[in-house]
């Protein structure tokens, strides 16, 4: 497992995948702390290296009346509090060049959204902060093309790049995961599989993205079997009322069983490689 690109991560060497998980967006301090506390308790028990995920703002919404955040500084301070309280690294996505330096003051990992991963100025600005950079593969990009995004980070003097696959467009309203891309992209950087966003059903006529959360374990199992370094998922204690991406989230109550099953699968896969 390639965890060297992730700073401050616990349980390195345990043989597990690492986990990026949390709500889609920071809706408030109480919800963030509640989710983090639950996930930390589970990942500590299972010895899974864990990074708390939460967007400090949502800039890529379908409709202008969709939730975008509680205020940049307020949300970033909550991410910092999660990190300091539970002694775990945090990750948030950025959308504009100015976001890079601002967010880097509060979190350990900067995430480049899939729609923006070819935006050179944004990738370079993020890389120059010295933080780990999580590059989400564009839904419109091949696995092979991600080597150029990684190279932009490297050419900016930063060797801490991670690639996250979040599915590839399959028509207008569906995504598929091409598992052939995992070994390809692992040649360039550690690879994470974004389970929940891979199950989105975008471009709905309502302007609200749909999803297939019933398929979360299916996609996650396939990722673990095929050697992903990490898993990414969004979770919430009340997905139906989450302010963003609730349609494809995993209910927090189901997380422990899912991760327990996935750890068992990874343990079995590891035994083949001895």
C-alpha atoms as one frame of an Amber mdcrd trajectory, in Angstrom:
protein
   0.000   0.000   0.000   1.357   3.396  -0.966   0.579   5.608   2.013   3.738
   7.691   1.879   1.911  10.371  -0.110  -0.555  10.926   2.757   0.830  12.808
   5.777  -0.027  12.139   9.434  -1.894   8.944   8.623  -2.356   6.291  11.298
  -2.076   2.509  10.899   0.474   2.603   8.074   1.739  -0.912   7.510  -1.445
  -2.617   8.676  -1.945  -4.013   5.165  -5.261  -2.276   4.604  -6.395   0.211
   1.994  -6.582   3.768   3.302  -9.926   5.557   3.504 -11.058   9.057   2.543
 -14.554   9.470   3.964 -16.972  12.022   5.333 -19.898  14.168   4.253 -20.094
  15.726   0.818 -20.158  19.232   2.269 -19.556  20.709   5.698 -23.075  21.589
   6.843 -22.097  22.553  10.396 -19.762  21.688  13.249 -22.023  19.223  15.054
 -22.604  17.083  11.969 -18.944  17.057  10.996 -17.778  16.073  14.468 -20.470
  13.409  14.766 -19.509  11.781  11.474 -15.771  12.022  12.169 -16.112  10.481
  15.624 -18.038   7.511  14.257 -15.679   6.879  11.351 -12.592   7.213  13.568
 -13.982   4.621  15.985 -14.557   2.175  13.129 -11.251   2.731  11.336  -9.267
   2.517  14.568 -10.894  -0.842  15.325 -10.156  -2.148  11.827  -6.730  -0.465
  11.567  -7.643   1.417   8.412  -5.606   4.580   7.720  -8.198   7.362   7.661
  -8.523  10.869   6.213 -11.653  12.936   6.966 -13.270  14.358   3.835 -15.540
  17.397   3.612 -16.008  20.161   1.042 -15.698  23.644   2.514 -17.821  24.908
  -0.373 -19.613  23.406  -3.346 -18.991  25.356  -6.528 -20.055  22.757  -9.103
 -23.818  22.586  -8.600 -26.414  21.968 -11.295 -28.835  24.629 -10.032 -28.215
  28.102  -8.672 -30.497  27.413  -5.702 -28.490  24.352  -4.566 -26.579  24.444
  -1.272 -23.042  25.756  -1.708 -21.770  26.057   1.852 -21.936  27.723   5.263
 -19.134  30.199   4.556 -15.574  29.418   3.539 -13.705  30.316   6.722 -16.352
  28.825   8.985 -16.224  25.490   7.161 -12.427  25.445   6.998 -12.210  26.065
  10.734 -14.483  23.076  11.294 -12.144  20.925   9.196  -9.229  22.104  11.313
 -11.136  21.275  14.503 -11.865  17.755  13.222  -8.162  17.259  12.550  -7.049
  18.585  15.924  -9.735  16.748  17.883  -9.272  13.313  16.359  -5.603  13.613
  15.264  -6.356  12.723  11.661  -5.534  14.425   8.347  -8.282  16.169   6.395
  -9.035  16.765   2.727 -11.174  19.338   0.918 -11.674  20.233  -2.726 -10.790
  23.565  -4.297 -12.215  25.234  -7.383 -10.294  28.467  -7.869  -6.617  29.393
  -7.760  -7.118  31.555  -4.671  -8.681  28.593  -2.865  -5.375  26.723  -2.859
  -3.469  28.906  -0.423  -6.588  29.600   1.640  -7.515  25.953   2.133  -3.906
  24.843   2.616  -3.829  26.767   5.900  -6.479  24.414   7.316  -6.218  20.969
   5.670  -3.565  18.393   4.784  -4.720  17.391   1.318  -6.102  19.520  -1.508
  -8.447  17.831  -3.936  -8.854  18.872  -7.563 -12.403  18.101  -8.735 -12.834
  15.847 -11.740 -14.295  18.618 -13.902 -11.220  20.783 -13.205  -8.336  18.318
 -13.299  -7.110  19.653 -16.659  -7.024  23.250 -15.386  -3.273  23.734 -15.319
  -3.216  26.934 -13.267  -5.370  25.366 -10.568  -3.305  22.168 -10.370  -0.046
  24.121 -10.254  -1.340  26.510  -7.572  -2.384  23.547  -5.446   0.912  21.737
  -5.961   2.943  24.787  -4.983   1.366  24.800  -1.517   3.395  21.672  -0.768
   0.290  19.773   0.314  -0.638  16.332  -0.942  -2.748  16.742  -4.089  -5.627
  14.385  -4.857  -6.359  14.519  -8.576  -9.812  13.229  -9.422  -9.890  11.629
 -12.860 -12.230  13.496 -15.159 -15.284  11.512 -16.216 -14.228  12.339 -19.760
 -10.579  11.241 -19.405  -8.759   7.979 -20.006  -6.621   6.415 -17.273  -3.541
   6.983 -19.433  -4.195  10.719 -19.661  -3.920  11.107 -15.901  -0.147  10.794
 -16.121  -0.106  14.350 -17.478  -2.047  15.687 -14.492   0.386  13.944 -12.148
   3.317  15.332 -14.127   2.027  18.877 -13.590   2.229  18.296  -9.843   5.717
  16.818 -10.126   6.914  19.636 -12.377   5.702  22.103  -9.758   8.136  20.627
  -7.247   5.621  18.465  -5.398   5.975  14.674  -5.269   2.817  14.047  -3.236
   0.191  13.221  -5.850  -2.722  10.801  -5.607  -5.215   9.846  -8.352  -8.877
   9.143  -7.612 -11.104   7.400 -10.143 -14.755   8.469  -9.870 -16.141   6.685
 -12.879 -16.406   7.456 -16.580 -19.430   8.851 -18.397 -21.629   6.176 -19.944
 -24.192   8.088 -21.917 -25.655  11.244 -20.419 -27.047   9.883 -17.151 -24.793
   7.092 -15.972 -21.205   6.280 -15.019 -19.137   3.107 -15.157 -15.869   2.142
 -13.491 -13.287   0.637 -15.826 -11.199  -1.452 -13.454  -8.527  -1.874 -16.121
  -7.534   1.688 -15.279  -6.394   0.886 -11.744  -3.084  -0.839 -12.626  -2.511
   1.729 -15.370  -2.848   4.728 -13.053  -0.868   3.043 -10.255   2.153   3.466
 -12.543   1.828   7.221 -11.990   0.663   7.587  -8.370  -1.292   5.839  -5.589
  -4.856   5.192  -6.780  -8.080   5.703  -4.863 -11.500   4.487  -5.988 -14.342
   6.908  -5.299 -17.152   4.471  -4.632 -20.086   6.789  -4.086 -19.470   9.311
  -6.879 -18.956   6.409  -9.295 -22.574   5.519  -8.593 -24.009   8.922  -9.399
 -26.657   9.337 -12.078 -25.977  12.863 -13.352 -27.909  15.190 -15.635 -31.342
  14.435 -14.239 -34.128  16.662 -15.545 -34.774  17.888 -11.989 -31.263  19.350
 -11.762 -30.542  17.088  -8.775 -28.109  14.220  -9.324 -29.420  10.707  -8.672
 -27.501   7.659  -7.518 -27.320   3.906  -6.856 -26.205   3.496  -3.218 -27.416
  -0.122  -3.345 -24.329  -0.861  -5.478 -21.751   0.620  -3.068 -20.467  -2.697
  -1.752 -20.322  -4.206  -5.245 -18.070  -1.433  -6.544 -16.005  -1.321  -3.344
 -15.333  -5.054  -3.389 -14.198  -4.926  -6.996 -11.836  -2.056  -6.188 -10.258
  -3.868  -3.254  -9.827  -7.059  -5.261  -8.176  -5.122  -8.079  -5.580  -3.462
  -5.901  -6.665   0.098  -5.188  -4.503   1.802  -2.590  -7.419   3.679  -1.087
 -11.189   4.026  -1.059 -13.211   7.243  -1.095 -16.811   7.446  -0.001 -19.302
   9.961   1.263 -21.312   9.068   4.330 -23.938  10.773   6.462 -26.211   9.844
   9.359 -29.196  11.170   7.381 -28.485  10.934   3.628 -32.068  11.760   2.683
 -31.650  15.198   4.221 -27.996  15.813   3.360 -27.539  19.155   1.626 -25.433
  17.685  -1.178 -25.123  14.288  -2.919 -27.480  12.474  -0.562 -28.763  10.236
  -3.374 -25.511   8.280  -3.633 -24.233   8.440  -0.031 -23.709   5.505   2.315
 -25.706   5.694   5.532 -23.296   5.981   8.440 -24.973   3.042  10.166 -23.865
   0.743   7.335 -20.213   1.789   7.280 -18.784  -0.658   9.816 -20.219  -3.735
   8.151 -19.023  -2.581   4.746 -15.485  -1.868   5.941 -15.312  -5.105   7.924
 -16.155  -7.054   4.778 -13.665  -5.093   2.692 -10.840  -5.590   5.208 -11.488
  -9.335   5.108 -11.306  -9.281   1.318  -8.059  -7.264   1.344  -6.574  -9.709
   3.870  -7.380 -12.579   1.547  -5.957 -10.787  -1.490  -2.783  -9.968   0.447
  -2.316 -13.675   1.225  -2.060 -14.395  -2.520   0.857 -12.001  -2.834   3.117
 -13.478  -0.168
